[in-house]
Amino acid sequence: MLAPTPFGRVLLHLANLLVIAFLLLPIAAVTLGSLQAEKTLQADTRALLPPEWTLDNFRVILSGGEQRGAIFEQVTYLPDNVKKIRYAFTNSTVIALSVTFATLAMGSLSAWTIARLGYRWTRWLVNASLLARFVPVITLMIPLYVAFRHLGLLNSVVGVIIALTGFLLPYAILILAPYFDQIPKELEDAARIDGCSRFGAFLRVSLPLAAPALASCGALVFIISWNELLIPLILVNKAEFMTVPVVINSLVGDVHVFFNLMMAICLLALLPSVILVLLLQKFVVAGLQVGGVKG
Amino acid sequence: MAIRSEPVAAEALRRRGRRELAPGRLGLVMNLPTLLTMALVLAYPIGYAAWLSFHRVGPAQLRRGEFPWTGLDNYVRLFNDPLFILSLKNTFIFVAIVVVVEIVLAVAIGLLINQQRIWTSRITRVLILLPYAIPPIANGLIWSFLYSFQFGFLNRILFTLGVIDQPINWAGHPETALYAVTVPYIWRTLPFAVLLVHAALQGIGTELHEAAAVDGASTWQRFRHITLPLLLPIIVVILVLRTSFAFTVFEEIRAITQGGPGDATWVAAWYSYKKAFEPPNDIGLGAASAWVLALIVGALAIVYVKTIYRRVV
């Protein structure tokens, strides 16, 4: 890029400020909303900053409604799903980690065969994965509900893990296959000369070398499964098996739950994936760039 | 390292050959978990959805486990339902706005974060990823707080800046609600588009720009005649991908308007969800509408696979 003129620089800084403000607008809203009481929000409907700050919204959520704190003293109603939100955080963590592990394991097995074996049917698997990425979740949900109901997999963490893994495997294949393809085949050949089996060469040589792609893919899969609403929403209706997005969804339209409490739950819900994205920035960017397109 | 003598290598291969699977069979075994899971969760449900759409499926049928054949009845009811036609129309408007705005923003922000000499661009480059991490349903709820007529954060900002003196009901007017829900969706899905543009920009060398500048081309001329043509392939990719994904928007609608006010923001996925999973649970009709959605998106997917995506191997 050519050096901008001084006037151009000012314009570019202003443009950046505008974009940053837009990007941070919802983050500011959720943070400010979660740090104040229902009363302060109602008392002045025009002020940006509250006169008093409080952590009571978080206290009531994290204690499952037992420690109410000053702002919830008068409150008699707290939805069951909020009282049991600890289950939701545990379920979401277990589900996201299991799905990430299962997707990486199965995905790298398939991706390696696509990159190395080059049969017509392994190439077909790439196209199938590409097409699968387009399938609307809502189209899958109706038959999955009927099928999982029949299999007795409704209201089960395992059911959600299976459904999410199947849904995310195409992403994993599309991210991992091009990466395995880039690893020089000679490295595997050398290992085979040394007495390694084909599978051994995959496991001991190519898989460790694919670590950056596994990190990219793992980060994306974790984030998508942590954030996913429709799949657990339709497969689960008991608080014990709900994930965090499902609990958030259950609060929509509940007139007795005020925005402050909802914002606090939203903030807790977005924290893990936001931290992951910021820590693994480089890998997330790489994963997004190859997952959608190649070349 | 010493070069192995041929007999040793041959001996290693021979020894291993006895216990090793043939490549074709190994490939099949290694793909078995993937194929089984994808068959259960993707292939079978797609076919089953089509099957269900030709049958009557409601709570009574689910209990009995028998789904009577109804032929095209679900589809006839679907296309005679003004609400479904409206949902499709709303979806098309939603998609058109989202795709156009997102492409313009992605190119602009992509160029902006590509500025190496501007230090604020580095901040934008980090923060642009943020929306990608936000759970869509939380994003919807946060924006419904932003948009809230009485307590909303957006009105508070405008009051503080002195721009308005009466609160605005952002998502509450039938004429504007559909536009209001495009903003949160664009906010959440922007990172993907920006990153694709950013990656494409890094492939464009500085030589062309420098040569054009020497010839007296203005910044706009350089953008119009050098950058934009080179970005065209990635713009087409974003166009197809975002169009197909935006067709299935659900969470933001669910959290912000629930299809309202009235039926102003009913979209295709919302229609399928409401029909199938809320009383009277007309699952057959829901499946039929979801299949129509899948066909629209499927047509785009085939265009994408056939013409745009370059073969991996």
XYZ file of C-alpha atoms in Angstrom:
608
model
C 0.000 0.000 0.000
C 1.105 3.507 -0.754
C 1.652 5.988 2.057
C -1.538 7.976 2.693
C -1.484 11.769 2.811
C -1.803 13.446 6.255
C -5.455 14.195 5.511
C -5.927 10.611 4.386
C -4.417 9.382 7.645
C -6.926 11.370 9.687
C -9.767 9.938 7.609
C -8.449 6.399 8.076
C -8.162 6.855 11.847
C -11.733 8.189 11.930
C -12.951 5.244 9.866
C -11.230 2.859 12.284
C -12.838 4.598 15.268
C -16.239 4.240 13.623
C -15.739 0.524 12.948
C -14.401 -0.080 16.465
C -17.407 1.731 17.962
C -19.765 -0.448 15.909
C -17.917 -3.625 16.895
C -17.939 -2.726 20.587
C -21.515 -1.401 20.752
C -23.161 -4.714 21.788
C -20.228 -5.545 24.069
C -20.663 -2.224 25.866
C -24.414 -2.788 26.115
C -24.124 -6.286 27.590
C -21.437 -5.190 30.057
C -23.233 -2.067 31.269
C -26.558 -3.866 31.421
C -25.196 -6.690 33.526
C -23.520 -4.381 36.052
C -26.590 -2.485 37.178
C -29.881 -3.111 38.949
C -33.288 -3.325 37.340
C -34.284 -0.286 39.412
C -31.535 1.993 38.128
C -32.369 1.002 34.558
C -36.034 1.867 35.137
C -35.461 5.011 37.203
C -33.701 6.913 34.449
C -34.440 5.745 30.908
C -32.099 8.264 29.300
C -28.836 7.986 31.192
C -26.012 6.027 29.627
C -24.139 5.179 32.822
C -25.891 4.007 35.988
C -25.429 5.968 39.240
C -24.623 2.723 41.061
C -22.815 -0.427 39.991
C -23.517 -3.916 41.321
C -22.379 -7.497 40.865
C -25.646 -8.891 42.252
C -26.807 -10.163 38.835
C -23.764 -12.417 38.656
C -24.080 -13.399 42.323
C -27.641 -14.627 41.872
C -26.778 -16.572 38.702
C -23.604 -18.194 39.959
C -25.239 -19.249 43.246
C -28.226 -20.703 41.413
C -30.579 -18.196 43.039
C -29.467 -18.865 46.620
C -27.479 -15.695 47.277
C -29.824 -12.961 46.222
C -27.968 -9.784 47.199
C -29.578 -6.391 47.677
C -31.214 -5.965 44.281
C -32.994 -9.309 44.310
C -34.325 -9.124 47.906
C -37.865 -8.347 46.761
C -37.786 -10.818 43.867
C -39.809 -13.967 44.452
C -39.730 -15.388 40.954
C -36.641 -16.765 39.313
C -37.057 -19.182 36.388
C -36.133 -22.775 37.103
C -33.672 -22.742 34.215
C -31.756 -19.900 35.843
C -31.628 -21.692 39.181
C -30.229 -24.723 37.392
C -27.871 -22.779 35.172
C -24.856 -24.559 36.634
C -26.062 -27.676 34.804
C -26.156 -25.656 31.612
C -22.555 -24.483 31.976
C -21.404 -28.017 32.788
C -23.379 -29.467 29.857
C -22.119 -26.827 27.441
C -18.520 -27.459 28.498
C -18.840 -31.257 28.294
C -20.632 -31.048 24.946
C -18.261 -28.524 23.358
C -15.150 -30.437 24.496
C -16.494 -33.852 23.453
C -17.669 -32.572 20.090
C -14.300 -30.906 19.492
C -12.415 -34.099 20.346
C -14.711 -36.403 18.350
C -14.767 -34.089 15.330
C -10.981 -33.717 15.294
C -10.448 -37.472 15.646
C -12.916 -38.551 12.956
C -12.213 -35.531 10.769
C -8.456 -36.063 10.647
C -8.878 -39.761 9.814
C -11.100 -38.842 6.864
C -9.105 -35.809 5.799
C -5.906 -37.833 5.644
C -7.484 -40.513 3.450
C -8.810 -37.775 1.154
C -5.381 -36.143 0.855
C -3.344 -39.349 0.557
C -5.410 -42.111 -1.032
C -7.097 -40.099 -3.787
C -9.822 -42.576 -4.728
C -12.881 -41.373 -6.535
C -15.038 -41.944 -3.468
C -12.693 -40.008 -1.153
C -12.854 -37.075 -3.573
C -16.616 -37.463 -3.529
C -16.452 -37.082 0.262
C -15.021 -33.572 -0.196
C -17.945 -32.557 -2.386
C -20.379 -34.167 0.028
C -18.808 -32.164 2.858
C -19.079 -28.969 0.857
C -22.739 -29.607 0.109
C -23.368 -30.594 3.730
C -22.136 -27.189 4.897
C -25.106 -25.640 3.115
C -27.788 -27.860 4.640
C -30.013 -25.651 6.797
C -30.021 -26.812 10.430
C -33.782 -26.315 10.544
C -34.214 -28.911 7.757
C -32.189 -31.410 9.789
C -33.932 -30.658 13.059
C -37.403 -31.907 12.211
C -36.343 -35.421 11.110
C -33.626 -35.575 13.800
C -36.265 -34.865 16.419
C -38.469 -37.686 15.118
C -35.515 -40.083 14.723
C -33.865 -39.309 18.079
C -37.248 -39.562 19.776
C -37.525 -43.052 18.324
C -33.966 -43.960 19.391
C -34.525 -42.622 22.919
C -31.808 -39.991 22.455
C -33.958 -36.994 23.426
C -32.944 -35.316 26.686
C -29.469 -36.753 26.599
C -26.095 -35.075 26.419
C -24.858 -37.942 24.223
C -27.624 -37.277 21.685
C -26.580 -33.631 21.398
C -22.912 -34.630 21.050
C -23.687 -37.087 18.229
C -25.861 -34.590 16.362
C -23.344 -31.741 16.678
C -20.411 -33.948 15.696
C -22.165 -35.078 12.527
C -23.117 -31.522 11.750
C -19.540 -30.229 12.191
C -17.574 -33.060 10.560
C -17.863 -31.475 7.078
C -16.207 -28.292 8.430
C -13.378 -30.352 9.878
C -12.845 -32.247 6.639
C -12.749 -29.043 4.602
C -10.200 -27.443 6.918
C -7.982 -30.493 7.488
C -7.866 -32.134 4.043
C -6.038 -29.248 2.292
C -3.548 -29.151 5.160
C -2.736 -32.882 4.995
C -2.391 -32.404 1.270
C 0.378 -29.822 1.850
C 2.457 -32.087 4.104
C 5.158 -33.644 1.884
C 4.348 -37.245 1.124
C 8.106 -38.045 1.281
C 8.025 -37.748 5.089
C 5.526 -40.592 5.275
C 7.478 -42.580 2.696
C 10.599 -42.258 4.845
C 8.722 -43.505 7.888
C 7.395 -46.432 5.876
C 10.908 -47.388 4.801
C 11.745 -47.423 8.503
C 9.052 -50.012 9.049
C 6.023 -47.879 9.850
C 2.628 -49.016 8.556
C 0.517 -46.618 6.482
C -1.660 -45.896 9.493
C 1.451 -45.577 11.685
C 2.869 -43.008 9.275
C -0.380 -41.042 9.526
C -0.449 -41.249 13.314
C 3.233 -40.606 14.054
C 4.292 -38.347 11.174
C 1.439 -36.485 9.506
C -0.888 -35.989 12.459
C 1.703 -34.184 14.627
C 2.700 -32.059 11.628
C -0.947 -31.067 11.163
C -1.052 -29.522 14.652
C -1.691 -25.949 13.397
C -4.647 -27.102 11.289
C -5.945 -29.169 14.217
C -5.750 -26.050 16.412
C -7.648 -23.979 13.805
C -10.272 -26.627 13.347
C -10.578 -27.351 17.078
C -11.059 -23.676 17.926
C -13.793 -23.252 15.304
C -15.583 -26.465 16.263
C -15.476 -25.561 19.967
C -16.904 -22.104 19.286
C -19.650 -23.332 16.962
C -20.727 -26.116 19.310
C -20.595 -23.833 22.370
C -22.789 -21.307 20.511
C -25.215 -23.656 18.763
C -28.864 -23.190 19.711
C -31.207 -25.149 17.426
C -29.744 -28.645 17.835
C -29.830 -28.767 21.659
C -33.039 -26.708 21.714
C -34.962 -29.342 19.829
C -33.306 -32.421 21.338
C -33.610 -31.313 24.979
C -36.418 -29.944 27.139
C -35.318 -30.691 30.715
C -33.207 -28.149 32.607
C -30.704 -30.876 33.593
C -29.716 -31.417 29.951
C -29.917 -27.861 28.621
C -26.946 -25.952 27.258
C -26.308 -22.269 27.927
C -27.827 -21.033 24.611
C -30.962 -23.081 25.310
C -31.337 -21.450 28.740
C -30.858 -18.012 27.166
C -33.486 -18.900 24.589
C -35.921 -19.927 27.343
C -35.682 -16.425 28.849
C -36.755 -14.714 25.619
C -40.216 -13.286 26.095
C -40.323 -14.050 29.840
C -41.619 -10.679 31.001
C -40.670 -11.414 34.596
C -36.970 -11.679 33.860
C -35.408 -8.287 33.503
C -32.774 -7.264 30.989
C -30.029 -6.938 33.613
C -30.176 -10.584 34.582
C -30.370 -11.640 30.925
C -27.367 -9.470 30.048
C -25.375 -11.034 32.894
C -26.177 -14.519 31.574
C -25.295 -13.441 28.028
C -21.974 -12.052 29.241
C -21.120 -15.310 31.014
C -22.182 -17.237 27.904
C -20.019 -15.291 25.475
C -16.934 -15.112 27.683
C -15.480 -18.603 26.980
C -15.682 -18.338 23.193
C -14.484 -14.715 23.181
C -11.450 -15.636 25.298
C -10.733 -18.591 23.019
C -10.949 -16.430 19.906
C -8.611 -13.810 21.353
C -6.098 -16.424 22.554
C -6.140 -18.438 19.338
C -6.626 -15.463 17.000
C -4.126 -16.640 14.410
C -5.627 -20.141 14.215
C -9.218 -18.909 14.065
C -8.357 -16.601 11.179
C -6.558 -19.394 9.312
C -9.445 -21.812 9.874
C -12.070 -19.357 8.651
C -10.021 -18.544 5.576
C -9.547 -22.139 4.390
C -12.869 -23.494 5.605
C -14.892 -21.391 3.240
C -12.744 -21.380 0.180
C -9.597 -22.863 -1.130
C -7.342 -20.880 -3.411
C 22.496 -40.194 7.606
C 23.540 -43.435 5.994
C 21.528 -44.559 3.021
C 19.749 -47.823 3.661
C 20.702 -50.708 1.503
C 17.913 -51.965 -0.745
C 17.561 -55.439 0.779
C 16.941 -53.999 4.257
C 14.190 -51.692 2.988
C 12.636 -54.477 0.970
C 12.746 -56.729 4.012
C 10.974 -54.026 6.100
C 8.281 -53.680 3.471
C 7.824 -57.441 3.197
C 7.538 -57.890 6.964
C 5.031 -55.100 7.265
C 3.055 -56.210 4.220
C 1.783 -59.246 6.090
C -0.091 -57.302 8.757
C -1.031 -54.173 6.844
C -4.410 -53.499 5.246
C -4.575 -52.690 1.563
C -4.888 -48.910 1.023
C -8.477 -49.145 -0.206
C -9.589 -51.142 2.794
C -7.600 -48.927 5.196
C -9.334 -45.885 3.696
C -12.704 -47.463 4.278
C -11.916 -48.391 7.895
C -10.541 -44.908 8.606
C -13.644 -43.295 7.130
C -16.129 -45.558 8.868
C -16.740 -43.308 11.925
C -17.178 -40.222 9.722
C -19.430 -41.958 7.220
C -21.635 -43.481 9.934
C -22.022 -40.202 11.839
C -22.659 -38.167 8.709
C -25.147 -40.751 7.484
C -27.039 -40.653 10.793
C -27.009 -36.884 11.294
C -26.937 -35.489 7.743
C -27.847 -37.908 4.952
C -30.623 -39.838 6.649
C -32.406 -36.756 8.109
C -32.374 -35.002 4.710
C -34.080 -37.966 3.107
C -36.339 -38.493 6.099
C -37.388 -34.821 5.997
C -38.485 -35.300 2.389
C -40.381 -38.460 3.377
C -42.055 -36.725 6.335
C -43.154 -33.852 4.101
C -45.407 -36.279 2.186
C -47.041 -37.637 5.335
C -49.294 -36.351 8.050
C -47.138 -35.994 11.166
C -48.571 -34.463 14.315
C -48.539 -35.252 18.038
C -51.194 -37.986 17.634
C -49.259 -39.663 14.816
C -46.004 -39.421 16.805
C -47.618 -41.210 19.749
C -48.994 -43.969 17.533
C -45.824 -44.146 15.463
C -47.809 -44.206 12.205
C -47.571 -41.446 9.644
C -50.396 -41.603 7.074
C -49.464 -40.781 3.465
C -50.958 -37.489 2.320
C -49.269 -36.983 -1.030
C -48.677 -33.338 -1.859
C -51.164 -32.124 0.752
C -48.481 -30.471 2.936
C -47.048 -28.623 -0.059
C -50.508 -27.543 -1.259
C -51.310 -26.180 2.204
C -47.879 -24.565 2.357
C -48.190 -22.602 -0.871
C -51.783 -21.660 -0.065
C -50.693 -20.233 3.278
C -50.282 -16.449 2.909
C -48.033 -16.530 5.990
C -45.564 -18.819 4.221
C -45.518 -16.615 1.121
C -44.955 -13.604 3.379
C -42.168 -15.461 5.212
C -40.451 -16.197 1.903
C -40.815 -12.581 0.808
C -39.410 -11.337 4.122
C -36.538 -13.793 3.834
C -35.665 -12.524 0.352
C -35.702 -8.900 1.540
C -33.623 -9.806 4.596
C -31.065 -11.707 2.491
C -30.800 -8.959 -0.118
C -30.094 -6.274 2.492
C -27.675 -8.421 4.458
C -25.659 -9.530 1.433
C -25.334 -6.096 -0.176
C -24.462 -4.285 3.058
C -22.102 -7.004 4.166
C -20.139 -7.062 0.908
C -19.734 -3.264 0.898
C -18.678 -3.265 4.560
C -16.354 -6.252 4.111
C -14.483 -4.609 1.219
C -14.258 -1.283 3.077
C -13.123 -2.803 6.373
C -10.855 -5.269 4.580
C -9.051 -2.332 2.926
C -8.986 -0.483 6.243
C -7.342 -3.265 8.253
C -4.870 -3.778 5.435
C -3.330 -0.347 6.170
C 0.023 -1.220 7.717
C 0.968 2.371 8.546
C -2.185 3.236 10.500
C -1.919 2.050 14.111
C -5.688 2.114 14.736
C -6.057 -0.432 11.924
C -4.202 -2.935 14.079
C -6.857 -2.560 16.804
C -9.635 -3.064 14.269
C -7.851 -6.146 12.949
C -8.016 -7.774 16.397
C -11.532 -6.620 17.291
C -13.075 -7.638 13.958
C -12.949 -11.255 15.137
C -15.010 -10.557 18.250
C -18.529 -10.937 16.775
C -17.644 -14.386 15.474
C -17.344 -15.671 19.043
C -20.719 -14.403 20.290
C -23.460 -17.046 20.595
C -26.121 -15.982 18.057
C -28.952 -16.224 20.574
C -26.982 -14.054 23.050
C -26.313 -11.618 20.203
C -30.053 -11.454 19.553
C -30.849 -10.843 23.188
C -28.162 -8.165 23.517
C -29.581 -6.344 20.490
C -33.093 -6.621 21.862
C -31.723 -4.790 24.913
C -30.043 -2.249 22.611
C -33.283 -1.753 20.675
C -35.609 -1.722 23.706
C -38.125 1.115 23.459
C -38.222 1.958 27.170
C -34.838 0.954 28.526
C -32.777 0.490 25.406
C -29.095 1.241 25.222
C -29.299 2.698 21.713
C -31.853 5.323 22.747
C -29.694 6.140 25.777
C -26.687 6.793 23.537
C -28.743 9.030 21.260
C -30.220 10.896 24.240
C -26.744 11.422 25.685
C -25.468 12.701 22.337
C -28.524 14.929 22.096
C -29.617 13.476 18.753
C -33.177 12.550 19.771
C -35.611 13.880 22.344
C -38.187 11.081 22.104
C -37.329 7.374 22.404
C -37.428 5.394 19.158
C -39.095 1.981 19.011
C -36.418 0.402 16.800
C -37.748 -3.118 16.377
C -41.366 -2.411 17.246
C -42.676 -0.845 14.017
C -44.005 -3.216 11.353
C -42.463 -1.082 8.580
C -38.956 -1.026 10.035
C -38.651 -4.199 12.147
C -37.277 -6.296 9.293
C -34.550 -3.728 8.664
C -33.792 -3.583 12.373
C -33.081 -7.323 12.562
C -30.635 -7.173 9.648
C -28.174 -5.076 11.688
C -27.478 -7.674 14.441
C -27.139 -10.405 11.826
C -24.697 -8.310 9.788
C -22.794 -7.468 12.977
C -22.377 -11.127 13.894
C -21.476 -12.450 10.438
C -19.204 -9.620 9.287
C -15.888 -11.144 10.537
C -16.043 -14.052 8.078
C -16.528 -11.761 5.071
C -13.863 -9.289 6.237
C -11.319 -12.063 6.780
C -11.909 -13.455 3.298
C -11.401 -9.996 1.757
C -8.353 -9.438 3.959
C -6.791 -12.709 2.803
C -7.484 -11.851 -0.835
C -5.937 -8.385 -0.429
C -2.701 -9.871 0.869
C -2.365 -11.711 -2.431
C -2.407 -8.434 -4.369
C 1.117 -7.092 -4.731
C 2.015 -3.405 -4.398
C 3.667 -3.236 -7.842
C 0.459 -2.600 -9.784
C -0.570 0.178 -7.393
C 2.840 1.806 -7.535
C 2.958 1.664 -11.313
C -0.537 3.144 -11.560
C 0.368 5.891 -9.071
C 3.404 6.794 -11.174
C 1.042 7.124 -14.146
C -1.037 9.560 -12.109
C -3.975 7.340 -11.181
C -5.997 8.607 -8.212
C -6.763 6.449 -5.167
C -10.294 5.895 -6.417
C -9.078 4.957 -9.909
C -6.579 2.494 -8.437
C -9.320 0.915 -6.314
C -11.787 0.805 -9.202
C -9.419 -0.593 -11.823
C -6.916 -2.653 -9.830
C -8.211 -3.717 -6.413
C -11.871 -4.275 -7.216
C -11.352 -6.540 -10.269
C -8.853 -8.612 -8.277
C -11.313 -8.881 -5.375
C -14.171 -9.967 -7.619
C -13.671 -13.744 -7.160
C -13.780 -13.462 -3.361
C -16.799 -11.140 -3.575
C -18.619 -13.835 -5.542
C -17.674 -16.391 -2.871
C -19.010 -14.147 -0.097
C -22.131 -13.470 -2.159
C -22.977 -17.155 -2.559
C -22.023 -18.239 0.961
C -23.748 -15.383 2.759
C -26.855 -15.675 0.598
C -27.240 -19.336 1.453
C -26.527 -18.902 5.168
C -28.703 -15.790 5.591
C -31.654 -17.704 4.139
C -31.705 -19.760 7.329
C -31.546 -16.878 9.850
C -33.229 -17.918 13.084
C -31.664 -16.804 16.383
C -31.802 -13.035 15.892
C -35.456 -13.249 14.804
C -36.257 -15.472 17.774
C -34.595 -13.161 20.312
C -35.511 -9.730 18.967
C -38.950 -9.861 17.337
C -40.273 -13.461 17.480
C -41.661 -12.816 14.025
C -43.431 -9.653 15.144
C -44.712 -7.037 15.319
C -47.692 -8.835 13.795
C -46.057 -11.005 11.156
C -43.595 -8.381 9.901
C -40.462 -10.443 10.544
C -41.645 -14.004 9.866
C -38.840 -15.643 7.898
C -38.574 -19.124 6.386
C -36.708 -20.868 9.238
C -38.978 -19.232 11.811
C -42.018 -20.516 9.905
C -40.699 -24.108 9.906
C -39.815 -23.923 13.590
C -43.155 -22.456 14.666
C -45.212 -24.883 12.586
C -43.297 -27.973 13.678
C -42.384 -27.337 17.284
C -45.177 -25.186 18.636
C -48.772 -26.326 19.049
C -50.487 -27.747 17.058
C -47.124 -29.277 16.031
C -47.792 -29.733 12.336
C -44.482 -31.524 11.759
C -45.412 -32.577 8.205
C -45.998 -28.964 7.188
C -42.830 -27.870 8.985
C -40.827 -30.521 7.129
C -42.320 -29.419 3.802
C -41.401 -25.774 4.432
C -37.923 -26.748 5.613
C -37.492 -28.747 2.410
C -38.426 -25.767 0.279
C -35.752 -23.827 2.167
C -33.242 -26.639 1.631
C -33.989 -26.663 -2.105
C -33.381 -22.920 -2.439
C -30.121 -23.165 -0.523
C -29.206 -26.430 -2.292
C -29.429 -24.752 -5.690
C -26.931 -22.133 -4.493
C -24.727 -24.839 -2.999
C -24.541 -26.678 -6.324
C -23.578 -23.458 -8.120
C -20.879 -22.976 -5.478
C -19.452 -26.485 -5.682
C -19.565 -26.680 -9.479
C -18.221 -23.271 -10.390
C -16.515 -21.511 -7.515
C -14.858 -23.898 -5.102
C -11.560 -25.172 -6.405
C -10.945 -28.866 -5.937
C -8.938 -29.701 -2.834
C -7.169 -32.656 -4.390
